[in-house]
């Protein structure tokens, strides 16, 4: 959130939160390019395929809780913590929809589409609308198949959507848009997250994905127009959990309970303390975790969406309920440094 506030204040002169702190210079610019490399925690930059990004690393930032994509992207899109924007987890109980909803695909846990006011889900005005009101044009560079999706409608209300079809398109579209002043360009790069989830960080596929991300960063930096500043960050990091470190909640324990959230921080509606006896997890009551989503004033639906407590998995474990995807290797959602710490990359170009 502080990164968003810093950018918003420098572009428009005002922001609803405090910006970044520290004894270092955040460069002024007439246009900022914000690149989010999905699933790239700071610790993952130790991989040899990330050489260009390491050279631009300024510091680490903390992703919001839970450390998952839709929560972090909603924080970017609004400049608000989850407690205030209301998107509290990847899988989220929405009482007005009568279901736990996958907030990436906007489907139920068993795959049915959820008819909802996607455009109005996040509070208004969002970041893009506030900047436009201040005379700053906002644009997002995204894979073409995201266009018009429920998640894009939720996140990018008021932001021009620029579809891309390849890695070359990502660079070309971003650089072309950055040539104009008074703009914020938000570019999303999905490769690392997919490879980490499916194949894990020791795989050839992951190394290839990280090299693609690093190449995108270096090409953007090399071609950055005068007057623009290039910023890179992520939504969360990743940890590998082989099958023997994935633990399933027994079928009988699903009775009289509702599970949602993430495999590393399982949200529970109902009694949860007894579940931690036989699982590698700690039970934390609602009272103990209520501030993890951020400060008040809380979203109007916060109390209805928040769980009764959280099964916080041990650092070396993932907890799966019956609708969890058990094909995954890489996971996230909890509070280890590997999941929380995300990089702040800066390339100021020739901006003044």
Coordinates of C-alpha atoms in Angstrom, one line a residue:
X1 CA 0.0 0.0 0.0
X2 CA 2.8 2.5 0.8
X3 CA 4.3 2.0 -2.7
X4 CA 0.9 2.9 -4.2
X5 CA 0.6 5.9 -1.9
X6 CA 4.1 7.1 -2.9
X7 CA 3.3 6.9 -6.6
X8 CA -0.1 8.5 -6.2
X9 CA 1.3 11.4 -4.2
X10 CA 4.1 12.1 -6.6
X11 CA 1.7 12.1 -9.6
X12 CA -1.3 13.9 -8.2
X13 CA 0.1 15.7 -5.1
X14 CA -2.1 13.8 -2.7
X15 CA -2.7 10.3 -1.3
X16 CA -4.8 8.7 1.4
X17 CA -1.9 6.9 3.1
X18 CA 1.7 7.5 4.1
X19 CA 4.3 6.8 1.4
X20 CA 7.5 4.9 1.6
X21 CA 9.9 5.6 4.5
X22 CA 13.7 5.4 4.6
X23 CA 16.9 7.2 3.9
X24 CA 16.9 6.8 0.2
X25 CA 15.6 8.8 -2.8
X26 CA 12.4 7.8 -4.7
X27 CA 12.8 9.5 -8.1
X28 CA 10.2 12.0 -9.3
X29 CA 8.8 11.5 -12.7
X30 CA 6.1 12.7 -15.1
X31 CA 5.2 9.1 -15.9
X32 CA 5.6 5.9 -13.8
X33 CA 5.7 2.4 -15.1
X34 CA 4.7 -0.1 -12.4
X35 CA 5.5 -3.7 -13.3
X36 CA 4.2 -6.5 -11.1
X37 CA 5.9 -9.9 -11.5
X38 CA 3.3 -12.2 -10.1
X39 CA 4.7 -14.7 -7.5
X40 CA 8.3 -13.3 -7.3
X41 CA 9.4 -12.9 -3.7
X42 CA 12.6 -11.2 -2.8
X43 CA 14.3 -14.4 -1.8
X44 CA 13.6 -15.8 -5.3
X45 CA 16.0 -13.2 -6.8
X46 CA 18.9 -15.3 -5.5
X47 CA 18.3 -17.5 -8.6
X48 CA 20.9 -17.0 -11.3
X49 CA 18.2 -16.3 -13.9
X50 CA 17.3 -13.1 -12.1
X51 CA 20.5 -11.2 -12.6
X52 CA 19.0 -8.0 -14.2
X53 CA 16.4 -7.6 -11.5
X54 CA 19.0 -8.1 -8.7
X55 CA 20.9 -5.2 -10.2
X56 CA 17.8 -2.9 -9.7
X57 CA 16.8 -4.1 -6.3
X58 CA 16.5 -1.3 -3.8
X59 CA 14.8 -2.9 -0.8
X60 CA 12.1 -5.3 0.2
X61 CA 8.4 -4.4 0.8
X62 CA 5.8 -6.4 2.8
X63 CA 2.9 -7.8 0.9
X64 CA -0.5 -7.5 2.6
X65 CA -2.1 -10.4 4.4
X66 CA -3.0 -13.0 3.2
X67 CA -0.1 -13.1 0.7
X68 CA -2.0 -13.9 -2.4
X69 CA -2.7 -12.4 -5.8
X70 CA -6.2 -10.9 -5.7
X71 CA -5.6 -9.4 -2.2
X72 CA -2.4 -7.7 -3.2
X73 CA -3.8 -6.5 -6.6
X74 CA -6.9 -5.1 -4.9
X75 CA -4.6 -3.2 -2.5
X76 CA -2.7 -1.8 -5.6
X77 CA -6.0 -0.9 -7.3
X78 CA -7.4 0.9 -4.3
X79 CA -4.4 2.1 -2.3
X80 CA -6.2 0.5 0.7
X81 CA -5.4 -2.4 3.0
X82 CA -7.6 -5.5 2.8
X83 CA -9.5 -4.5 5.9
X84 CA -10.7 -1.5 4.0
X85 CA -11.1 -2.7 0.4
X86 CA -12.9 -5.9 1.6
X87 CA -11.1 -8.5 -0.5
X88 CA -9.9 -10.7 2.4
X89 CA -8.7 -13.8 0.7
X90 CA -8.2 -15.7 -2.6
X91 CA -11.2 -17.9 -1.6
X92 CA -13.6 -15.6 0.0
X93 CA -16.9 -16.2 1.8
X94 CA -19.5 -13.7 0.4
X95 CA -22.7 -14.0 2.3
X96 CA -24.7 -12.0 -0.3
X97 CA -23.6 -14.5 -3.0
X98 CA -24.3 -17.4 -0.6
X99 CA -21.0 -19.1 -1.4
X100 CA -17.3 -19.2 -1.0
X101 CA -15.9 -17.6 -4.2
X102 CA -12.7 -18.1 -6.1
X103 CA -11.8 -14.4 -6.5
X104 CA -9.6 -15.0 -9.5
X105 CA -12.1 -16.8 -11.7
X106 CA -15.3 -15.7 -9.8
X107 CA -16.6 -19.2 -9.6
X108 CA -17.7 -21.3 -6.6
X109 CA -15.3 -23.9 -5.2
X110 CA -17.1 -26.5 -7.3
X111 CA -16.8 -24.5 -10.5
X112 CA -20.2 -22.7 -11.0
X113 CA -20.0 -19.1 -12.2
X114 CA -20.9 -16.4 -9.7
X115 CA -23.2 -13.6 -10.9
X116 CA -22.0 -10.5 -9.1
X117 CA -21.4 -6.8 -9.4
X118 CA -17.7 -7.3 -10.3
X119 CA -17.2 -3.6 -11.3
X120 CA -18.6 -2.3 -8.0
X121 CA -17.0 -4.9 -5.7
X122 CA -14.1 -2.6 -4.6
X123 CA -14.6 0.8 -3.0
X124 CA -14.9 3.9 -5.1
X125 CA -13.0 6.0 -6.1
X126 CA -10.2 3.5 -6.7
X127 CA -6.6 4.5 -7.5
X128 CA -7.2 4.7 -11.3
X129 CA -10.3 6.9 -10.8
X130 CA -8.5 9.2 -8.3
X131 CA -5.6 9.7 -10.7
X132 CA -7.8 10.3 -13.7
X133 CA -9.7 13.0 -11.6
X134 CA -6.3 14.6 -11.1
X135 CA -5.5 14.6 -14.8
X136 CA -3.3 11.5 -14.8
X137 CA -4.0 8.9 -17.5
X138 CA -4.0 5.3 -16.2
X139 CA -3.4 2.2 -18.4
X140 CA -2.8 -1.5 -17.7
X141 CA -0.9 -3.9 -19.9
X142 CA -2.3 -7.4 -19.5
X143 CA -2.6 -10.7 -21.3
X144 CA -5.4 -10.5 -23.9
X145 CA -7.4 -13.3 -22.3
X146 CA -7.8 -11.3 -19.1
X147 CA -9.8 -8.6 -21.0
X148 CA -13.4 -8.3 -19.7
X149 CA -12.9 -11.1 -17.2
X150 CA -14.7 -10.7 -13.8
X151 CA -11.3 -10.1 -12.1
X152 CA -10.2 -7.5 -14.5
X153 CA -13.6 -5.7 -14.2
X154 CA -13.2 -5.8 -10.5
X155 CA -9.6 -4.5 -10.4
X156 CA -9.3 -2.1 -13.3
X157 CA -12.5 0.0 -13.3
X158 CA -11.5 3.3 -14.8
X159 CA -8.2 2.1 -16.2
X160 CA -7.6 1.6 -19.9
X161 CA -6.9 -2.1 -20.7
X162 CA -4.2 -2.8 -23.3
X163 CA -4.2 -6.5 -24.4
X164 CA -0.9 -8.2 -25.2
X165 CA -0.2 -11.5 -26.9
X166 CA 3.5 -12.2 -26.2
X167 CA 6.5 -11.1 -24.2
X168 CA 7.5 -8.8 -27.0
X169 CA 4.1 -7.2 -26.8
X170 CA 4.6 -6.6 -23.1
X171 CA 7.7 -4.6 -23.7
X172 CA 6.5 -2.8 -26.9
X173 CA 3.2 -1.7 -25.4
X174 CA 4.6 -0.6 -22.1
X175 CA 7.4 1.5 -23.7
X176 CA 5.1 3.0 -26.3
X177 CA 2.7 4.1 -23.6
X178 CA 5.4 5.4 -21.3
X179 CA 6.5 8.0 -23.9
X180 CA 3.6 10.2 -22.9
X181 CA 3.7 12.3 -19.8
X182 CA 1.2 12.4 -16.9
X183 CA 0.6 8.6 -16.9
X184 CA 0.7 5.6 -14.7
X185 CA 1.2 2.4 -16.6
X186 CA 0.5 -0.9 -14.7
X187 CA 2.1 -3.9 -16.4
X188 CA 1.4 -7.4 -15.2
X189 CA 3.8 -10.3 -15.8
X190 CA 2.3 -13.8 -14.9
X191 CA 5.1 -16.2 -15.9
X192 CA 6.9 -16.8 -12.6
X193 CA 3.7 -17.5 -10.6
X194 CA 2.4 -20.1 -13.0
X195 CA 5.7 -22.0 -13.1
X196 CA 6.3 -21.8 -9.4
X197 CA 2.8 -23.2 -8.7
X198 CA 2.8 -26.0 -11.1
X199 CA 6.5 -27.1 -11.3
X200 CA 8.3 -25.7 -8.3
X201 CA 11.4 -23.6 -8.0
X202 CA 13.8 -26.4 -8.7
X203 CA 12.3 -27.0 -12.2
X204 CA 13.6 -26.1 -15.6
X205 CA 10.2 -24.5 -16.3
X206 CA 10.6 -22.2 -13.4
X207 CA 14.1 -21.2 -14.5
X208 CA 12.8 -20.4 -17.9
X209 CA 9.9 -18.3 -16.6
X210 CA 12.2 -16.4 -14.3
X211 CA 14.6 -15.7 -17.2
X212 CA 11.6 -14.4 -19.3
X213 CA 10.7 -12.0 -16.4
X214 CA 14.3 -10.9 -16.0
X215 CA 14.5 -10.3 -19.8
X216 CA 11.3 -8.2 -19.8
X217 CA 12.7 -6.1 -17.0
X218 CA 16.1 -5.5 -18.7
X219 CA 14.4 -4.7 -22.0
X220 CA 12.1 -2.2 -20.4
X221 CA 15.0 -0.6 -18.5
X222 CA 17.0 -0.3 -21.7
X223 CA 14.2 1.4 -23.7
X224 CA 12.7 3.5 -21.0
X225 CA 11.7 6.9 -22.4
X226 CA 13.1 10.1 -20.9
X227 CA 10.8 11.5 -18.1
X228 CA 9.6 8.0 -17.0
X229 CA 10.6 5.9 -14.0
X230 CA 10.4 2.1 -14.0
X231 CA 9.3 0.4 -10.8
X232 CA 9.1 -3.4 -10.3
X233 CA 7.5 -5.3 -7.5
X234 CA 5.4 -8.4 -6.8
X235 CA 2.2 -9.5 -5.0
X236 CA 3.7 -12.3 -2.9
X237 CA 6.5 -14.8 -2.9
X238 CA 6.4 -18.6 -3.2
X239 CA 7.5 -21.7 -1.2
X240 CA 7.7 -25.3 -2.5
X241 CA 5.7 -28.0 -0.7
X242 CA 6.3 -31.5 -2.0
X243 CA 3.4 -34.0 -1.7
X244 CA 4.7 -35.3 1.7
X245 CA 4.3 -31.8 3.2
X246 CA 0.8 -31.3 2.0
X247 CA -1.8 -32.4 4.6
X248 CA -5.5 -32.9 3.9
X249 CA -8.3 -32.0 6.3
X250 CA -10.3 -35.2 6.8
X251 CA -13.6 -35.4 5.1
X252 CA -15.5 -35.8 8.4
X253 CA -14.0 -32.5 9.7
X254 CA -15.8 -30.6 6.9
X255 CA -19.1 -31.2 8.6
X256 CA -20.5 -28.0 10.3
X257 CA -17.5 -26.0 9.0
X258 CA -16.7 -23.8 6.0
X259 CA -13.1 -23.6 4.7
X260 CA -11.7 -20.8 2.5
X261 CA -8.6 -18.6 2.2
X262 CA -5.3 -20.3 1.1
X263 CA -3.5 -23.6 1.8
X264 CA -1.0 -21.8 3.9
X265 CA -3.5 -19.9 6.0
X266 CA -6.9 -21.7 6.0
X267 CA -9.8 -19.6 7.0
X268 CA -12.4 -21.5 9.1
X269 CA -16.1 -20.6 9.7
X270 CA -16.9 -22.8 12.7
X271 CA -14.9 -24.5 15.5
X272 CA -11.2 -24.9 14.5
X273 CA -9.1 -25.4 17.5
X274 CA -9.6 -29.2 17.5
X275 CA -8.3 -29.4 13.9
X276 CA -4.9 -28.2 14.9
X277 CA -4.4 -31.2 17.1
X278 CA -3.8 -33.5 14.2
X279 CA -2.5 -31.1 11.6
X280 CA 0.8 -29.2 11.3
X281 CA -0.9 -25.9 12.0
X282 CA -1.6 -23.4 14.7
X283 CA -5.2 -22.4 15.5
X284 CA -5.6 -18.6 15.9
X285 CA -9.0 -17.2 16.8
X286 CA -10.6 -14.3 15.0
X287 CA -9.7 -12.1 18.0
X288 CA -6.0 -12.9 17.6
X289 CA -5.9 -12.2 13.8
X290 CA -8.4 -9.4 13.3
X291 CA -5.8 -6.8 12.7
X292 CA -3.8 -8.9 10.2
X293 CA -5.9 -7.5 7.4
X294 CA -5.0 -3.9 8.3
X295 CA -6.4 -1.0 10.3
X296 CA -9.8 0.5 10.3
X297 CA -12.2 1.9 9.3
X298 CA -13.1 -1.5 8.1
X299 CA -15.1 -2.3 5.0
X300 CA -18.8 -2.5 5.6
X301 CA -18.8 -6.3 4.8
X302 CA -15.7 -7.1 6.8
X303 CA -17.4 -8.7 9.8
X304 CA -19.5 -11.0 7.6
X305 CA -16.6 -12.1 5.4
X306 CA -13.9 -12.6 8.0
X307 CA -13.5 -16.2 9.4
X308 CA -13.9 -17.3 13.0
X309 CA -10.3 -18.1 12.9
X310 CA -7.3 -19.3 10.9
X311 CA -5.4 -22.6 10.7
X312 CA -1.9 -21.1 10.1
X313 CA 0.2 -23.9 8.6
X314 CA 3.6 -24.6 10.0
X315 CA 6.4 -23.1 7.9
X316 CA 7.1 -26.4 6.1
X317 CA 3.5 -27.5 5.6
X318 CA 0.4 -26.8 3.4
X319 CA -3.1 -27.6 4.6
X320 CA -5.7 -28.7 1.9
X321 CA -9.5 -28.8 2.3
X322 CA -11.6 -30.9 0.0
X323 CA -11.8 -28.3 -2.7
X324 CA -8.1 -27.3 -2.7
X325 CA -6.1 -27.9 -5.8
X326 CA -3.7 -30.8 -4.9
X327 CA -1.8 -30.5 -8.1
X328 CA 0.2 -27.6 -6.9
X329 CA 3.9 -27.6 -5.8
X330 CA 4.4 -23.9 -5.0
X331 CA 2.1 -22.2 -2.5
X332 CA 1.7 -19.0 -0.5
X333 CA -0.6 -17.1 1.7
X334 CA 1.1 -17.1 5.1
X335 CA 3.7 -15.0 6.9
X336 CA 7.1 -16.4 6.3
X337 CA 9.7 -14.0 4.8
X338 CA 9.6 -16.1 1.5
X339 CA 5.9 -15.3 1.2
X340 CA 5.7 -11.8 2.6
X341 CA 8.9 -10.1 1.4
X342 CA 8.6 -8.7 -2.2
X343 CA 11.2 -6.7 -4.1
X344 CA 11.2 -3.0 -4.9
X345 CA 13.0 -2.6 -8.1
X346 CA 13.8 0.9 -9.5
X347 CA 15.2 2.1 -12.8
X348 CA 15.0 5.9 -13.0
X349 CA 16.1 6.3 -16.6
X350 CA 16.7 9.9 -17.5
X351 CA 13.8 11.3 -15.5
X352 CA 14.4 14.5 -13.6

